[in-house]
mmCIF file of C-alpha atoms in Angstrom:
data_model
loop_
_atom_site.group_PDB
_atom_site.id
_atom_site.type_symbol
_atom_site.label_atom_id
_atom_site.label_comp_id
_atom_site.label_asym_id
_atom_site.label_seq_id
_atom_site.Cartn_x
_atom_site.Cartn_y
_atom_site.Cartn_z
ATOM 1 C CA UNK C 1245 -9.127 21.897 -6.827
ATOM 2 C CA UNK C 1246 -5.410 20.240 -6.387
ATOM 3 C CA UNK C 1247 -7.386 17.397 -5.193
ATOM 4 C CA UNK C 1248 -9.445 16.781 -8.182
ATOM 5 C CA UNK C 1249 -6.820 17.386 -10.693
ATOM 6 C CA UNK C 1250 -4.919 14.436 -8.710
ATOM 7 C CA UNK C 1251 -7.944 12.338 -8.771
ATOM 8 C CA UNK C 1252 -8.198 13.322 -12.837
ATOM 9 C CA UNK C 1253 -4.473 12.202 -13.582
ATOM 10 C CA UNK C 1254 -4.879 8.540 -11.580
ATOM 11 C CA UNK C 1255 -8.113 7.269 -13.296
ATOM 12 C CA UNK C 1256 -6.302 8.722 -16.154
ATOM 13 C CA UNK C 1257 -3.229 6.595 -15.390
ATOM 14 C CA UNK C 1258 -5.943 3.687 -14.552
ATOM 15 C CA UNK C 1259 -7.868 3.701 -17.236
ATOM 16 C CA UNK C 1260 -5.949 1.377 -19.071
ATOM 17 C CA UNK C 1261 -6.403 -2.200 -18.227
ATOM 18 C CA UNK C 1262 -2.824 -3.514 -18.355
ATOM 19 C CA UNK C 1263 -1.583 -1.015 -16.591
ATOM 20 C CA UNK C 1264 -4.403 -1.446 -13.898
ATOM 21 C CA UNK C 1265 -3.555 -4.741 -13.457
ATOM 22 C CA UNK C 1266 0.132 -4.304 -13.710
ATOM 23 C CA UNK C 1267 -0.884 -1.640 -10.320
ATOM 24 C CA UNK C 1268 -2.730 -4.782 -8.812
ATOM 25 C CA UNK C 1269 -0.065 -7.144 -9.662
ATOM 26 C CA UNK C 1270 2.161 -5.038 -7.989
ATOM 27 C CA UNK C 1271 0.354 -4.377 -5.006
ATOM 28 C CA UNK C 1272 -0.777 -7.597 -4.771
ATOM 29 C CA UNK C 1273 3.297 -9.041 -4.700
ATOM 30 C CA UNK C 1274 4.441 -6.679 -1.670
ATOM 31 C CA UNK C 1275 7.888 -6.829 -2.437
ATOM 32 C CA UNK C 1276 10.292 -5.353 -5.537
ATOM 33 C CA UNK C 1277 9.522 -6.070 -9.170
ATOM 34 C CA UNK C 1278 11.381 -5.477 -12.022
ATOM 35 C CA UNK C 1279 10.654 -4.428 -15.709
ATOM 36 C CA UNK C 1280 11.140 -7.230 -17.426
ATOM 37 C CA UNK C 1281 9.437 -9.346 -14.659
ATOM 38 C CA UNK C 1282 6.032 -6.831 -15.393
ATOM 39 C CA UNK C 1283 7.047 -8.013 -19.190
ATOM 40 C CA UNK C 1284 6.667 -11.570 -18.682
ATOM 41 C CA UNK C 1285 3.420 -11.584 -16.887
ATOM 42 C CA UNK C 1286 2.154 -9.532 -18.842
ATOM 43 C CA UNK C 1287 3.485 -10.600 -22.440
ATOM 44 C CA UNK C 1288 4.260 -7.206 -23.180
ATOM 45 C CA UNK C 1289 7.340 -6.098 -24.692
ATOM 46 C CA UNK C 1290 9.909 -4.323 -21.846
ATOM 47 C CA UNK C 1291 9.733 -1.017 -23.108
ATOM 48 C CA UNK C 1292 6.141 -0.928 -22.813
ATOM 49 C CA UNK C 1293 6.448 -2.538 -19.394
ATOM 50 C CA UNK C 1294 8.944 0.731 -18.160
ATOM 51 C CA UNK C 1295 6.440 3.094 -19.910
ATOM 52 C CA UNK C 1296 3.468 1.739 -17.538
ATOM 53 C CA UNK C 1297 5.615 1.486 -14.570
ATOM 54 C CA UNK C 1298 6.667 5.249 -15.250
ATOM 55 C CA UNK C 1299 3.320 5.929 -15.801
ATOM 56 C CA UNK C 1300 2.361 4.670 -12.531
ATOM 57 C CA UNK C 1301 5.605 6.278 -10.459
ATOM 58 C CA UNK C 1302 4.683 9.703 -11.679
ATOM 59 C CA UNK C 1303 1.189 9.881 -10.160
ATOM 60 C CA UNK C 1304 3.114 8.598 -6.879
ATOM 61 C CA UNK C 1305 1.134 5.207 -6.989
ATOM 62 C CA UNK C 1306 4.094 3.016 -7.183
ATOM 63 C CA UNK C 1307 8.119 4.287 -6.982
ATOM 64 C CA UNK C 1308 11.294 3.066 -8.252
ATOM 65 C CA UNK C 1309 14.561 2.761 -6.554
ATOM 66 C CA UNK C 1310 18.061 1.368 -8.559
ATOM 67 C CA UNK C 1311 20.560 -1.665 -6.620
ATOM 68 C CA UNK C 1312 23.371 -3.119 -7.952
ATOM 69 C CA UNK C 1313 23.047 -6.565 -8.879
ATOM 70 C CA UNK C 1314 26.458 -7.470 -7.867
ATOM 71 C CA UNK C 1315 26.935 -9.130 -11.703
ATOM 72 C CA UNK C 1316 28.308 -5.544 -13.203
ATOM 73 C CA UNK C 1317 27.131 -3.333 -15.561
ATOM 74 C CA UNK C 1318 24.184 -1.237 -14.967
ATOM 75 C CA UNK C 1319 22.375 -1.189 -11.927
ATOM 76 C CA UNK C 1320 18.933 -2.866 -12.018
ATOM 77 C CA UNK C 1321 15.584 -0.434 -11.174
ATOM 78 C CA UNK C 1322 12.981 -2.178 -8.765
ATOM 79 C CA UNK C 1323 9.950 -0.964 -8.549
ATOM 80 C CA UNK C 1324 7.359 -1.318 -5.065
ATOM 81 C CA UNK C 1325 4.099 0.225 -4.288
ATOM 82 C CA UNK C 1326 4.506 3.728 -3.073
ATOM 83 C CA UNK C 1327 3.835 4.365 0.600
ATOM 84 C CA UNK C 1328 1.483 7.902 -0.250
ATOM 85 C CA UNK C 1329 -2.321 6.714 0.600
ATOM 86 C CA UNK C 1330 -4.419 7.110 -2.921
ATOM 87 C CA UNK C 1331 -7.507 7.828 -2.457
ATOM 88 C CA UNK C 1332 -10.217 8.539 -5.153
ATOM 89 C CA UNK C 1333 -13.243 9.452 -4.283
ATOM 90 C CA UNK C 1334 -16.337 11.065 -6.204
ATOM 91 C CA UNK C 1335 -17.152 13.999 -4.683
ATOM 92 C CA UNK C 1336 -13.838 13.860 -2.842
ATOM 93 C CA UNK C 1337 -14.309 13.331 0.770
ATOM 94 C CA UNK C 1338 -11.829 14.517 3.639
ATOM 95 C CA UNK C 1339 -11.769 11.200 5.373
ATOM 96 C CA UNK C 1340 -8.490 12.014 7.156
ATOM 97 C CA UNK C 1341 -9.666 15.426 8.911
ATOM 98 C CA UNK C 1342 -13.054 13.153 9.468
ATOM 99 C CA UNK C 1343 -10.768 10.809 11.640
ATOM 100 C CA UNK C 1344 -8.590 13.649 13.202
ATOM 101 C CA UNK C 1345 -12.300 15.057 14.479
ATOM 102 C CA UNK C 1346 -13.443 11.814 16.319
ATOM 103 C CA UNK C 1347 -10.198 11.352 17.504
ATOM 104 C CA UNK C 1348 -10.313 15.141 19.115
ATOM 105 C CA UNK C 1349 -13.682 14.500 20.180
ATOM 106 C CA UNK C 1350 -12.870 11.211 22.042
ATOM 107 C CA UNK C 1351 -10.191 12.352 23.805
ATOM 108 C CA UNK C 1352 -12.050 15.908 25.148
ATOM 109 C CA UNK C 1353 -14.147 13.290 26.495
ATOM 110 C CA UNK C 1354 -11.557 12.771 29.112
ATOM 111 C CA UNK C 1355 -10.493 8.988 30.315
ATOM 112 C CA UNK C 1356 -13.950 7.292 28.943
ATOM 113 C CA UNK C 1357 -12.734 8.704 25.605
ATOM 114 C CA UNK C 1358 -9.021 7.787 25.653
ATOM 115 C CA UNK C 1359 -10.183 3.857 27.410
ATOM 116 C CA UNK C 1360 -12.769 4.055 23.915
ATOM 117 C CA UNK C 1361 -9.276 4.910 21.698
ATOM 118 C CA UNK C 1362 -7.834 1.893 23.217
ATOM 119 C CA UNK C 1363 -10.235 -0.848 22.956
ATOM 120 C CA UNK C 1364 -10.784 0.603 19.469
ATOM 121 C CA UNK C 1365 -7.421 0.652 18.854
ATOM 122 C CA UNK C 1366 -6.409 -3.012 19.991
ATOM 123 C CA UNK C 1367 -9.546 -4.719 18.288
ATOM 124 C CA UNK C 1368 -8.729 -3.085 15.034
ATOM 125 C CA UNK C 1369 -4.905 -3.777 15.699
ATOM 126 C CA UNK C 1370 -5.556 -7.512 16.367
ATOM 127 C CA UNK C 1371 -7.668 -7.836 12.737
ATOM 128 C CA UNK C 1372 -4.623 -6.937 11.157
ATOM 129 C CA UNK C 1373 -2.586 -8.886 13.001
ATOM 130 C CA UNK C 1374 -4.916 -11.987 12.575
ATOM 131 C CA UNK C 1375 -5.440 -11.550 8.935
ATOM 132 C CA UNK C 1376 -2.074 -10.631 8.148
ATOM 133 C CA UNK C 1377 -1.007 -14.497 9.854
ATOM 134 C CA UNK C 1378 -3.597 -15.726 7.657
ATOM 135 C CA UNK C 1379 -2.919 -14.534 5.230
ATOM 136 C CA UNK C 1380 1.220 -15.603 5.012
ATOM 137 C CA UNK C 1381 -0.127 -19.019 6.576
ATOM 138 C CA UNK C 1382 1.510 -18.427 9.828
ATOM 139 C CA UNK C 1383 1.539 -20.354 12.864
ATOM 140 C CA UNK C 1384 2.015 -18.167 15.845
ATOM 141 C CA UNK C 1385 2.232 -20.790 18.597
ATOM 142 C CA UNK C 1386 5.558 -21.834 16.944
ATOM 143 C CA UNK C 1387 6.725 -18.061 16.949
ATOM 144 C CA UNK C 1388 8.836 -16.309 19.483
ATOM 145 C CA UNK C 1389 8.234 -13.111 21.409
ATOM 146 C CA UNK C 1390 10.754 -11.317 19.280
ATOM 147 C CA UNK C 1391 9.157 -12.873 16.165
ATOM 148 C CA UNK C 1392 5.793 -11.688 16.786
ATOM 149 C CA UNK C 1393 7.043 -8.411 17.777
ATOM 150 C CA UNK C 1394 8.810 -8.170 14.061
ATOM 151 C CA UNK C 1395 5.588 -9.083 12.372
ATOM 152 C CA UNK C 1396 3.419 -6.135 14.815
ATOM 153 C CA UNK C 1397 6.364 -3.761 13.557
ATOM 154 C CA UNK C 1398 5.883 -4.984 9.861
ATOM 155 C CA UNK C 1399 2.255 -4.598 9.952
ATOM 156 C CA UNK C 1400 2.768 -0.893 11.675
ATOM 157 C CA UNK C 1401 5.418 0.107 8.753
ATOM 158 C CA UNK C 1402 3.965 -1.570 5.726
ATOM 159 C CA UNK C 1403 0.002 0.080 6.312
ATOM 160 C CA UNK C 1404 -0.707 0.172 2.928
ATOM 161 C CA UNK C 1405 -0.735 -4.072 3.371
ATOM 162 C CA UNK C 1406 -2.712 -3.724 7.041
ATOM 163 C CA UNK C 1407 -5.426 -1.171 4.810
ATOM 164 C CA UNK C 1408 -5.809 -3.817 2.029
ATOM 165 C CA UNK C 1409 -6.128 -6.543 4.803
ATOM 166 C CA UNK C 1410 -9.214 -4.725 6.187
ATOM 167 C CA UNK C 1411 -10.802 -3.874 3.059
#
């Protein structure tokens, strides 16, 4: 029941197109915006910007964090994409117990299972990693070992970007 009021106040929250695409927008740009940046590409006054942003921060879909600019005054709010999984789906569907199962089931299969986890594991693992240099136009035979170790960690701590790569 939780579950479905959740899914009720996000398409709620989606429903409008601007602020849909101000979601996309910032999901898309994977690193802080700001209100009045939402304002000018949307052409939308900066109120209304905050009052979609808010929108969006109080169904946990993006959140909001305040730095100093270092030029006085106020300190600015930034706003990112939140790091909660959404997931809608119509009748909901417990994908994450699903995976827990296999994953049990796999490894009661003893070593066959675990060696199974593992090639899983890596060829999934490499997709990311390949799409993710593709994506940011990388070229990995110029990279170091400690470079390509940073961009394995980013990919590991930023999974909502390594989901979106494999949809």
């Amino acid at each position: 029941m939780e579950q479905e009021q959740n899914t009720l106040k996000i398409t709620s929250v989606l429903s409008d197109p601007t602020r849909f695409s101000i979601y996309q927008y910032v999901s898309k740009k994977r690193e802080n915006v700001t209100v009045q940046e939402i304002a000018d590409q949307f052409s939308i006054h900066p109120n209304v910007a905050r009052l979609h942003l808010t929108k969006l921060e109080d169904v946990k879909m993006i959140i909001s964090e305040t730095q100093k600019t270092g030029k006085g005054g106020r300190p600015s709010r930034f706003y990112k994409l939140s790091n909660e999984v959404i997931q809608l789906q119509f009748p909901f569907r417990d994908y994450q117990r699903l995976s827990k199962m296999a994953i049990e089931s796999l490894v009661e299969l003893g070593d066959v299972g675990i060696e199974a986890l593992h090639k899983v594991g890596y060829k999934y693992g490499r997709e990311s990693a390949e799409l993710y240099v593709q994506q940011f136009h990388i070229d990995i035979t110029t990279l170091s070992m400690e470079d390509k170790v940073k961009i394995i960690e980013e990919i590991a701590i930023n999974k909502d970007s390594a989901l979106k790569l494999n949809m």
